[in-house]
Short mmCIF file of C-alpha atoms in Angstrom, two decimals:
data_model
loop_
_atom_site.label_atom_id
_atom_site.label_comp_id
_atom_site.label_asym_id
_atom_site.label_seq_id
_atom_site.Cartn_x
_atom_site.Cartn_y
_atom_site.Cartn_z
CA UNK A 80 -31.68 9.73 33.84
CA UNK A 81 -29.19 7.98 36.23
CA UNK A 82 -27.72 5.24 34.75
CA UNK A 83 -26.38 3.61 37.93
CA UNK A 84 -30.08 3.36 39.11
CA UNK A 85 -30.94 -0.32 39.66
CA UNK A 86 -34.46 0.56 37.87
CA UNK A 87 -33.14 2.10 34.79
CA UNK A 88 -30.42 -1.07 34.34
CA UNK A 89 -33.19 -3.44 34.29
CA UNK A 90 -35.04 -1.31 31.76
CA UNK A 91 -31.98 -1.05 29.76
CA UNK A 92 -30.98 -4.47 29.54
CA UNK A 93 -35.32 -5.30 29.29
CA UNK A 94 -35.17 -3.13 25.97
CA UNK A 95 -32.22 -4.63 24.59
CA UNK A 96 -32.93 -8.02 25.55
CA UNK A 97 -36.42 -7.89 24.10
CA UNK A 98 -35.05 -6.28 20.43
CA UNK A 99 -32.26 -8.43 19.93
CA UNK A 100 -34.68 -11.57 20.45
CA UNK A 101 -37.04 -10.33 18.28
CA UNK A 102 -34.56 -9.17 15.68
CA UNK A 103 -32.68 -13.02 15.72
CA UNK A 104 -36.07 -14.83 15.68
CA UNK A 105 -37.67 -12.73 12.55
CA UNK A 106 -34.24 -13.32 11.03
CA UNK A 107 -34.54 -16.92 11.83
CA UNK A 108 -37.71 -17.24 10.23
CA UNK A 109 -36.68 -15.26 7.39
CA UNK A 110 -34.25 -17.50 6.50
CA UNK A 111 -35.90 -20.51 7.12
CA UNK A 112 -38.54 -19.26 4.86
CA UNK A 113 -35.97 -18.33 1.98
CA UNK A 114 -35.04 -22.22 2.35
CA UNK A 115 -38.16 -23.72 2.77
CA UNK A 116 -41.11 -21.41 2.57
CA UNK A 117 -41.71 -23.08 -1.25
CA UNK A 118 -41.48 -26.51 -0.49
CA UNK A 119 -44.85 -28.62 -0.33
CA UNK A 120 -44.94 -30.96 2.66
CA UNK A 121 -45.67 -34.67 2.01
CA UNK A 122 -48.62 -34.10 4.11
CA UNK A 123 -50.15 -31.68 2.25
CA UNK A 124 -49.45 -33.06 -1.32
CA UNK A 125 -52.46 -32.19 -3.27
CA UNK A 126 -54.12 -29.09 -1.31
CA UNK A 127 -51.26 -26.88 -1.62
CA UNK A 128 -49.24 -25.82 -4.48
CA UNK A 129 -46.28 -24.05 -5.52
CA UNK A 130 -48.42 -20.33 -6.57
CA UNK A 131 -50.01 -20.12 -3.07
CA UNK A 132 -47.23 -20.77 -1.13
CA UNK A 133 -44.78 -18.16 -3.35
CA UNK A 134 -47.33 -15.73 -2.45
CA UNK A 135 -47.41 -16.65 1.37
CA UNK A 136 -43.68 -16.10 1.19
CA UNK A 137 -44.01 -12.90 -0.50
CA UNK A 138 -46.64 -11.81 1.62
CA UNK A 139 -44.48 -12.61 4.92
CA UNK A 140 -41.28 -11.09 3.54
CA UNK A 141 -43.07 -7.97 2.79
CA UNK A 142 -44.45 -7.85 6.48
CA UNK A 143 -41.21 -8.48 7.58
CA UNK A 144 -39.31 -5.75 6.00
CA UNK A 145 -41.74 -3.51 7.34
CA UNK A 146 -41.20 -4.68 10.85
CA UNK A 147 -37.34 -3.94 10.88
CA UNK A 148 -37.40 -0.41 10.57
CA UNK A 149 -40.59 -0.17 12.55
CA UNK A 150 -38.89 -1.87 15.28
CA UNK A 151 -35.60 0.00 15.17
CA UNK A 152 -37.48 3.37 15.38
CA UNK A 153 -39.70 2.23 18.06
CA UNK A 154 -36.61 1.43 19.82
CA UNK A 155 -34.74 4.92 19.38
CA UNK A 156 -37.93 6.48 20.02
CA UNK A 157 -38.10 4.99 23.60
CA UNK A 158 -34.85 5.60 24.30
CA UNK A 159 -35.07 8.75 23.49
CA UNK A 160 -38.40 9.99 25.50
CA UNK A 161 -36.64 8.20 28.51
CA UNK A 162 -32.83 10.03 28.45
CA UNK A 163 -34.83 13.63 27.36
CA UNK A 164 -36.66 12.97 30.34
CA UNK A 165 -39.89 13.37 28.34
CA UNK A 166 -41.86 12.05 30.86
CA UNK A 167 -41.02 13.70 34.02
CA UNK A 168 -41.35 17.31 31.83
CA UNK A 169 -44.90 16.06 30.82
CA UNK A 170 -45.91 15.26 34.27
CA UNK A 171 -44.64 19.15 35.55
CA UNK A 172 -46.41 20.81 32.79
CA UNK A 173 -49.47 18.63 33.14
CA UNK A 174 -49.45 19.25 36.99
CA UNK A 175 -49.84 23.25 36.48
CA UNK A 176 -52.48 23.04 34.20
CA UNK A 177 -54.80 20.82 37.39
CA UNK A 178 -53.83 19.42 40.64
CA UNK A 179 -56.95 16.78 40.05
CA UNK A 180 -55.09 13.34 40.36
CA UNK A 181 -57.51 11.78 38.22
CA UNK A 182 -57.12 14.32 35.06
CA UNK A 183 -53.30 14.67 35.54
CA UNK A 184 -53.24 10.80 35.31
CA UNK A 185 -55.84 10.78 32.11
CA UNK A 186 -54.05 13.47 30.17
CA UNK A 187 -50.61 11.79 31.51
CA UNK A 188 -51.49 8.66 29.04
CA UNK A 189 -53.14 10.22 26.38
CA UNK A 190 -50.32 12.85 25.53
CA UNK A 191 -47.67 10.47 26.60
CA UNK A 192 -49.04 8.26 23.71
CA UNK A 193 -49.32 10.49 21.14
CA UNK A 194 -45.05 9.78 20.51
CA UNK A 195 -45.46 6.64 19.39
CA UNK A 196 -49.08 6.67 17.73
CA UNK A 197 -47.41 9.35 15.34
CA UNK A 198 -44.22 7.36 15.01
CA UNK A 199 -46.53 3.75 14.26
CA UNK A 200 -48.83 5.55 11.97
CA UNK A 201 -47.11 6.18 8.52
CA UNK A 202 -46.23 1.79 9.05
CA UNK A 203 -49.83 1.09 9.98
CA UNK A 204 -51.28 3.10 6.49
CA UNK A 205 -48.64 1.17 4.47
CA UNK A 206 -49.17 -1.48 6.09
CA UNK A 207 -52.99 -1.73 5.38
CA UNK A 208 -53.19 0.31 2.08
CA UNK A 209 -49.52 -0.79 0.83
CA UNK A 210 -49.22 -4.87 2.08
CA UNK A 211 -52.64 -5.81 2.73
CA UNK A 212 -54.13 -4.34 -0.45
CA UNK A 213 -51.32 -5.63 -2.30
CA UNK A 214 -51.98 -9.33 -1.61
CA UNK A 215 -56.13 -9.15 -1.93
CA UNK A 216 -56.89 -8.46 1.74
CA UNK A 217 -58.05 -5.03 2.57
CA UNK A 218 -61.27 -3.37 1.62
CA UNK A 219 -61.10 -0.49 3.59
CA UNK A 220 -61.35 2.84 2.72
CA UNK A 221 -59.06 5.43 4.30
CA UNK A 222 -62.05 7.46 5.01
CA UNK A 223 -62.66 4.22 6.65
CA UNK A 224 -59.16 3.69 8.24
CA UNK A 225 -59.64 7.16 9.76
CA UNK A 226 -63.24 6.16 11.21
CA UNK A 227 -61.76 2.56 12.63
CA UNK A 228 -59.20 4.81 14.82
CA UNK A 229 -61.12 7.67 15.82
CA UNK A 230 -63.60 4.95 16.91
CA UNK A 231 -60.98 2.85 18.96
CA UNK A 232 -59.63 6.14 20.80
CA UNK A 233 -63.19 7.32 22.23
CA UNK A 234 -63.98 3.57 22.90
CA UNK A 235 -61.20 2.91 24.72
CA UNK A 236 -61.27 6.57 26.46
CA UNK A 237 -65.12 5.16 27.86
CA UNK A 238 -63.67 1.79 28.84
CA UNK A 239 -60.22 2.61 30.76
CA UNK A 240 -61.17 6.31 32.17
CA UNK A 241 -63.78 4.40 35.11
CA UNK A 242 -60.99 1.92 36.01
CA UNK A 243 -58.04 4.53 35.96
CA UNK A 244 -60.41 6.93 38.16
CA UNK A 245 -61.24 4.11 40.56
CA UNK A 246 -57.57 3.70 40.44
CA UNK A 247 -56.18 7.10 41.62
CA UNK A 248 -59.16 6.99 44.21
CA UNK A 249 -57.81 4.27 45.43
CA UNK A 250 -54.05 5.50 45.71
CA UNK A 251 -55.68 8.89 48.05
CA UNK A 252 -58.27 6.59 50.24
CA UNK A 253 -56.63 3.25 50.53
CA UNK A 254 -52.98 3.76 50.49
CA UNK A 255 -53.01 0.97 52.56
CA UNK A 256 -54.61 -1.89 50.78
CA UNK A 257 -55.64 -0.45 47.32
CA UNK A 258 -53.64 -3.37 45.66
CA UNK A 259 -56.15 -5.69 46.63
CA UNK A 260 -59.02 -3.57 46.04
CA UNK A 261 -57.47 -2.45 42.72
CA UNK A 262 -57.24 -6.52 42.02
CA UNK A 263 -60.73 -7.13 42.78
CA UNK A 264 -62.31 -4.31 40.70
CA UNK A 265 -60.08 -5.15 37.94
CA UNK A 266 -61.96 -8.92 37.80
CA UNK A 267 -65.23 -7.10 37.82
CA UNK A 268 -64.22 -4.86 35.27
CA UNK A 269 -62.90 -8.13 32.96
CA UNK A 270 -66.33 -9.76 33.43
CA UNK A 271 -67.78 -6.79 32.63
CA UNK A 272 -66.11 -5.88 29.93
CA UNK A 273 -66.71 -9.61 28.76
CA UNK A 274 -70.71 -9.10 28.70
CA UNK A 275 -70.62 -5.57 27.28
CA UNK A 276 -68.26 -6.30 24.17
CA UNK A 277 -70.53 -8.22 22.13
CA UNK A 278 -73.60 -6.00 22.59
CA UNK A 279 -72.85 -2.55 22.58
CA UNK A 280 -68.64 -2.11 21.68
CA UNK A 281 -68.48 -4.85 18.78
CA UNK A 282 -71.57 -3.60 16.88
CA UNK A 283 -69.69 0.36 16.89
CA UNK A 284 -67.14 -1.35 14.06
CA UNK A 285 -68.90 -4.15 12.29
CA UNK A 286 -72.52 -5.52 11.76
CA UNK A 287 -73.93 -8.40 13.22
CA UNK A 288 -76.74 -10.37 11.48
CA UNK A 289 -78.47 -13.58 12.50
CA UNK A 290 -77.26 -16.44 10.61
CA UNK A 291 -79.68 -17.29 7.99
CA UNK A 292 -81.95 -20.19 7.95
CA UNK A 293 -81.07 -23.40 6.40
CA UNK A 294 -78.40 -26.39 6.44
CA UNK A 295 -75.64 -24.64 8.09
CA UNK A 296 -77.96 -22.96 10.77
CA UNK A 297 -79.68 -26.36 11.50
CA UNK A 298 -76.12 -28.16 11.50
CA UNK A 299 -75.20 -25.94 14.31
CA UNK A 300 -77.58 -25.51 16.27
CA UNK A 301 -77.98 -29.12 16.40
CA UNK A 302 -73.80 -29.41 17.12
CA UNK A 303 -74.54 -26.82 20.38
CA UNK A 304 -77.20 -28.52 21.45
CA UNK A 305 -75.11 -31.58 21.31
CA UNK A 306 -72.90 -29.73 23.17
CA UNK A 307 -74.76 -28.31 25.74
CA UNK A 308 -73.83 -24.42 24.81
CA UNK A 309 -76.42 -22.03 24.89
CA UNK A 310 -75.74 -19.15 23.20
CA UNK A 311 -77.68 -16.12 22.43
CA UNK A 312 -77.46 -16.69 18.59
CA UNK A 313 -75.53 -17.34 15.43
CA UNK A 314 -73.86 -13.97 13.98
CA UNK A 315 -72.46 -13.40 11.01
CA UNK A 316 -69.83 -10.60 10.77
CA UNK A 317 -69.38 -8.48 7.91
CA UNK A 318 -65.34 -8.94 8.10
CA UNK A 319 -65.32 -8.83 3.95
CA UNK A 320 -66.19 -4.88 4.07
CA UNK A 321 -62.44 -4.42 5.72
CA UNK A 322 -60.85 -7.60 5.49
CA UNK A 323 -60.63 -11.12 2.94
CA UNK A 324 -58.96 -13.00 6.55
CA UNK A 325 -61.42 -15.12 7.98
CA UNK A 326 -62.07 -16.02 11.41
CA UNK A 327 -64.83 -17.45 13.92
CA UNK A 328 -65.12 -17.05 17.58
CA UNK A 329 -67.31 -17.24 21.05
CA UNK A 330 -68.00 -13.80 22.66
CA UNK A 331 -69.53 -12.81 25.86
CA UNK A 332 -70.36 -14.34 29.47
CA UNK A 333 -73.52 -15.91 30.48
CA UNK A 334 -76.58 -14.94 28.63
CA UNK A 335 -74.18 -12.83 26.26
CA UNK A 336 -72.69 -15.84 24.61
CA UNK A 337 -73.09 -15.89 21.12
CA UNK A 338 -71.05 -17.60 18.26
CA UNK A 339 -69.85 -15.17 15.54
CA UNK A 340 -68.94 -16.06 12.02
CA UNK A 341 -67.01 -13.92 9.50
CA UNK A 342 -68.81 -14.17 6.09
CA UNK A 343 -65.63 -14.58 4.57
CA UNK A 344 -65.48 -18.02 6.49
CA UNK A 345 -68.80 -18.88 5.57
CA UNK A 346 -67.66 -18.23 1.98
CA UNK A 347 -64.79 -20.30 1.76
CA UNK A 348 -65.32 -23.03 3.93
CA UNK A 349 -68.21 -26.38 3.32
CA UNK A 350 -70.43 -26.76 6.22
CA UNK A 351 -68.93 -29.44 7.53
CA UNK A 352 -65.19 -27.90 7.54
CA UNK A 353 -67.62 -24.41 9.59
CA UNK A 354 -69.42 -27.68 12.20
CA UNK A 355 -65.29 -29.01 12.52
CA UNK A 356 -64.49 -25.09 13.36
CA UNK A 357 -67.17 -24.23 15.82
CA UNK A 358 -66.63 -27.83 17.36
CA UNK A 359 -62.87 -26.51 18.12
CA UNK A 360 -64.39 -23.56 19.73
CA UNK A 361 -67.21 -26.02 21.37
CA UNK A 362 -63.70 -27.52 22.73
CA UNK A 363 -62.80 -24.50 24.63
CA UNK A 364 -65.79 -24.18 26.26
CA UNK A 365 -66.39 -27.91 26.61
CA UNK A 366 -62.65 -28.14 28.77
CA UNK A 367 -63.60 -25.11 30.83
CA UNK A 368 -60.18 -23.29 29.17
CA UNK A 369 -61.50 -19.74 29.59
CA UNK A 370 -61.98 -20.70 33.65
CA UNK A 371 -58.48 -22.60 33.94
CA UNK A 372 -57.38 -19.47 32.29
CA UNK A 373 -58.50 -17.16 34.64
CA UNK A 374 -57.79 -19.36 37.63
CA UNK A 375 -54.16 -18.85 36.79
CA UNK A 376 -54.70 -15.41 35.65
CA UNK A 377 -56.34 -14.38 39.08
CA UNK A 378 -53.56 -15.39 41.53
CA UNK A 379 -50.79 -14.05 39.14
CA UNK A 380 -52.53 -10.20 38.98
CA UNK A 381 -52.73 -9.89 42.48
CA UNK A 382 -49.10 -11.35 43.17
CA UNK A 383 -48.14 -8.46 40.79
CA UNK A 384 -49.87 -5.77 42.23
CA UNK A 385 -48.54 -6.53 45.63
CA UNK A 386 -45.04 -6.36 44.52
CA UNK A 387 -45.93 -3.60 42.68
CA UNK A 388 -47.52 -2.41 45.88
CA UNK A 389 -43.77 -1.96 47.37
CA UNK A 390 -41.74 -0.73 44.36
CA UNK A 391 -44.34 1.96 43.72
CA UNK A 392 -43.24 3.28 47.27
CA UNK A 393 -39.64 3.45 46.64
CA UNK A 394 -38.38 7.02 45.55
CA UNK A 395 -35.50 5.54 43.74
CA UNK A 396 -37.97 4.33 41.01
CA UNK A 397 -38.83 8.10 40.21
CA UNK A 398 -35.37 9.82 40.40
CA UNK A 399 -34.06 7.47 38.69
CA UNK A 400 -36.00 8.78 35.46
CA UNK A 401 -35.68 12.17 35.92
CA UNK A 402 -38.68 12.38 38.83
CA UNK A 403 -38.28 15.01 41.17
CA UNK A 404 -40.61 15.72 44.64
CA UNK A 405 -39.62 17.84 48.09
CA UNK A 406 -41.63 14.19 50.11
CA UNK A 407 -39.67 11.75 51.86
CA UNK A 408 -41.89 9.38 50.75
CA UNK A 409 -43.62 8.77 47.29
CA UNK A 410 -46.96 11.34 47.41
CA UNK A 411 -50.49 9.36 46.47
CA UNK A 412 -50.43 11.58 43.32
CA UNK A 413 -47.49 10.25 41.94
CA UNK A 414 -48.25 6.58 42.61
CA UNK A 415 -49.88 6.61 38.87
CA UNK A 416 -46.38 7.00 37.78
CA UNK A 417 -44.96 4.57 39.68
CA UNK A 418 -47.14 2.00 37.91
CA UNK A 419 -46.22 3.66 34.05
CA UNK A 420 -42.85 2.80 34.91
CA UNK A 421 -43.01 -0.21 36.40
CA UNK A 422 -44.46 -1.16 33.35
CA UNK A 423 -41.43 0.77 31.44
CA UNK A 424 -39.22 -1.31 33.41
CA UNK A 425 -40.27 -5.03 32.86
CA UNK A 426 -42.54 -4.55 30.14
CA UNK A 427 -39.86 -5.98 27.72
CA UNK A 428 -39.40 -9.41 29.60
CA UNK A 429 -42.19 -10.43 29.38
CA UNK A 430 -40.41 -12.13 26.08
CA UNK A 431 -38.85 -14.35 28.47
CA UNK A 432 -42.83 -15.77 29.49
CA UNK A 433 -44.13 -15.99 25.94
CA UNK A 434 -42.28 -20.18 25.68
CA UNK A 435 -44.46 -21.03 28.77
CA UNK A 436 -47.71 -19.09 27.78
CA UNK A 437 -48.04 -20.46 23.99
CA UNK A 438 -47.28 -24.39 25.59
CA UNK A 439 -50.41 -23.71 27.53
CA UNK A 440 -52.22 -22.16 24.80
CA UNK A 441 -50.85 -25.03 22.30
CA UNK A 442 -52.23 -27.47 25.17
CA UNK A 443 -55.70 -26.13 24.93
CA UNK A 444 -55.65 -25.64 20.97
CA UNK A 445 -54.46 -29.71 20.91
CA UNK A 446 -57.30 -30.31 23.57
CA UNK A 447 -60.02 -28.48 21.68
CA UNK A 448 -58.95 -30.25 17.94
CA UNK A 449 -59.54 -33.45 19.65
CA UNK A 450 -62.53 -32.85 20.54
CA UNK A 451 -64.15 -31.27 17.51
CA UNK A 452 -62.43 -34.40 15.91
CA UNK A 453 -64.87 -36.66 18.70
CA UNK A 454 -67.88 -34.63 18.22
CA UNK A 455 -67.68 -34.42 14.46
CA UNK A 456 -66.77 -38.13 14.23
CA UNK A 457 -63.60 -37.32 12.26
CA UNK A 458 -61.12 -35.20 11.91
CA UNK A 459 -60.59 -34.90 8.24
CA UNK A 460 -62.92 -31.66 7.92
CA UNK A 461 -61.25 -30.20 10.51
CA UNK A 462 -57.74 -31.01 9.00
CA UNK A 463 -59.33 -29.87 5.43
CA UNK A 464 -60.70 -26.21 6.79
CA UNK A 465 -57.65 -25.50 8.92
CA UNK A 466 -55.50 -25.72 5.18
CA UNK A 467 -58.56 -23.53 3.82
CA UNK A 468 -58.05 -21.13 6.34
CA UNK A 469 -53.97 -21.47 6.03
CA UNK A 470 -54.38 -21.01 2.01
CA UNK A 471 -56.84 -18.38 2.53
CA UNK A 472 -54.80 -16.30 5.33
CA UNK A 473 -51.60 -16.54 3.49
CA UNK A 474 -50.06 -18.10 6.62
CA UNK A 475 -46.81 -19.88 7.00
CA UNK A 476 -46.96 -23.60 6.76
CA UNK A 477 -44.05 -24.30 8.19
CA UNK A 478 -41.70 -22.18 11.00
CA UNK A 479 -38.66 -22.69 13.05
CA UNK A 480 -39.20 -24.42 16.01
CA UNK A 481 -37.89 -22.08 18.04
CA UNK A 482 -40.13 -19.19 16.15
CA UNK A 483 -42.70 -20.92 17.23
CA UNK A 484 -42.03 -21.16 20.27
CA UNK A 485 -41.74 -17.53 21.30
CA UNK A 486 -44.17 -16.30 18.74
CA UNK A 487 -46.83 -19.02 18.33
CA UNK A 488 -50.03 -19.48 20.94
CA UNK A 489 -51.81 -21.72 18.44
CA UNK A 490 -49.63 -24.83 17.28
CA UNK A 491 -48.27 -24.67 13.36
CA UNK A 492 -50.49 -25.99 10.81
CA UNK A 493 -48.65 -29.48 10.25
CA UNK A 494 -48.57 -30.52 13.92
CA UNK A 495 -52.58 -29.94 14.25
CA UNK A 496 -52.94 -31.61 10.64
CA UNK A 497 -50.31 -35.04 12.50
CA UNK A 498 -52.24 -34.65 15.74
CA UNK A 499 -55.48 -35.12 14.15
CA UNK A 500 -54.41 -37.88 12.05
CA UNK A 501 -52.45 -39.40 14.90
#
């Protein structure tokens, strides 16, 4: 590794920009928490009490002293691959094995993984069969566990091994313009990927029944309708046989849509707290939020991939992490690499995006409240299932600002519960 390489100093100071942040703001919220975790909010007097939010402490404390020596190895762990030069010895041994772009790239990422999916894995069992078992959460099985990630390897092997072929393809026969080709097959492959999720990849880890008949069916049906959603059908999602969290969410494009409900939700919440959910979610769709989304989304990948387009090209990128090649100029099979460490490079500050991404995801959360508060024709089951789900989830009730901030896409409990009063 150089160290007076311009590439390697922004990774550097990306790496220990990003920790430190995240080290100061789960401190911050730490000790907020220590202060103020236990204390019931005037708001809430009466649906909270003093046992459920001692265990929501308890239950975040234990997550957090987890996360510090996660963190900390991740951290020497990175550093470490980079100044062994890890990567550029994987890439040689890889590239006498095949010369086939395609498979050098493919068994590139999968054996440049395995590092840090060994490193994560002890923290991930005790986190699952330690934490979440501890507080009433997990039902899984480790035979179970083992099944989840075997599962989520092959899956995402299937998904990513098309685009990442269509990828080096692109680096041997467009050289030229394979950024913007690259852009456009990478929207296809989103809206793709958005209509083949629910019907063939969701069902491989959890079952999907039709809702049953009766009140809550008719209630909802009756609140899309109202709506103007059509949607392929209710679901109900076995979440209890892994999980006690509770969620409910849209999936799909076009026909695909349908609305899935975790039968933990069903179980904890009245049917008109599950109408006030689904009319949040009826708020998404209602304010087109998925299609501003992507409007912005759109413009922003293919600005990247045309700078990316130029820094790929420079040589200095590679030797300045221990990349070697006879070429003046950066050979097509290497331009994989280029994009691994462009992603090495300013992965990390991305922290400094996060404020401006979770205002415009607080916007749309605010947006779609207010309107499941208009279609219901209050907002009081709304306000009642969002502590439900709070209680239930063993979430914080209240945070830092600034944690929030930087960590939260969804706004904390007591400004939804003040905005829907307001």
């Amino acid at each position: 590794m150089d160290l007076s390489n311009i590439f390697v100093l922004i990774f550097l100071a990306g790496t220990a920009f990003s920790f430190v942040m995240d080290m100061i703001l789960e401190r911050v919220d730490f000790s907020f928490r220590k202060k103020h975790g236990r204390e019931i909010p005037e708001i809430l007097t009466g649906h909270v009490d003093f046992e459920t939010l001692d265990k929501t402490c308890l239950y975040e404390d234990a997550k957090y002293h987890l996360w510090i020596p996660s963190a900390i190895l991740e951290l020497l762990l990175t550093l470490y691959l980079v100044f062994c030069d890890f990567y550029p010895a994987l890439f040689e041994r890889i590239w006498t094995w095949t010369d086939n772009s395609f498979f050098v790239a493919m068994i590139f990422l999968v054996l440049g993984g395995i590092p840090g999916a060994l490193l994560s894995l002890p923290f991930a069992l005790y986190s699952e069969f330690g934490i979440e078992k501890r507080f009433g959460f997990s039902n899984m099985t480790f035979g179970m566990w083992i099944s989840d990630e075997i599962k989520g390897f092959l899956v995402n092997i299937v998904i990513f091994a098309p685009l990442l072929l269509v990828m080096t393809g692109l680096f041997k026969y467009a050289s030229a313009w394979w950024w913007i080709l690259l852009g456009c097959v990478y929207f296809i492959f989103s809206l793709s990927i958005s209509i083949i999720y629910p019907i063939f990849i969701a069902p491989i880890f959890n079952k999907f029944t039709p809702l049953e008949d009766g009140e809550l069916k008719t209630r909802l049906e009756e609140l899309l309708e109202k709506c103007g959603f059509k949607a392929s059908g209710l679901f109900v999602m076995d979440a209890s046989r892994r999980s006690g969290h509770s969620n409910a969410y849209f999936t799909g494009f076009g026909k695909s849509k349908r609305v899935v409900l975790y039968d933990t939700l069903i179980e904890q919440l009245t049917i008109d707290e599950i109408e006030a959910v689904l009319g949040h979610e009826l708020g998404h769709y209602k304010h087109h939020h998925i299609l501003k989304r992507m409007l912005i989304m759109i413009p922003a990948v293919f600005a990247v991939l045309f700078v990316v387009s130029f820094l790929v090209k420079l040589p200095s990128l590679y030797t300045g992490f221990g990349f070697n090649f006879i070429e003046e100029t950066v050979p097509y099979q290497m331009m994989f690499i280029g994009i691994f460490l462009m992603s090495l490079v300013f992965g990390e500050w991305g922290t400094l995006l996060s404020p401006i991404m979770n205002t415009l995801s607080r916007h749309d959360e605010f947006q779609a409240d207010a309107f499941a508060k208009n279609i219901c024709g209050t907002g009081t089951h709304l306000c009642t299932a969002l502590v439900k789900l709070n209680k239930e989830n063993l979430s914080e009730i209240q945070v830092p600002k600034i944690y929030s901030v930087f960590n939260y896409n969804h706004p904390p409990l007591l400004e939804r519960i003040s905005a829907l009063k307001d």
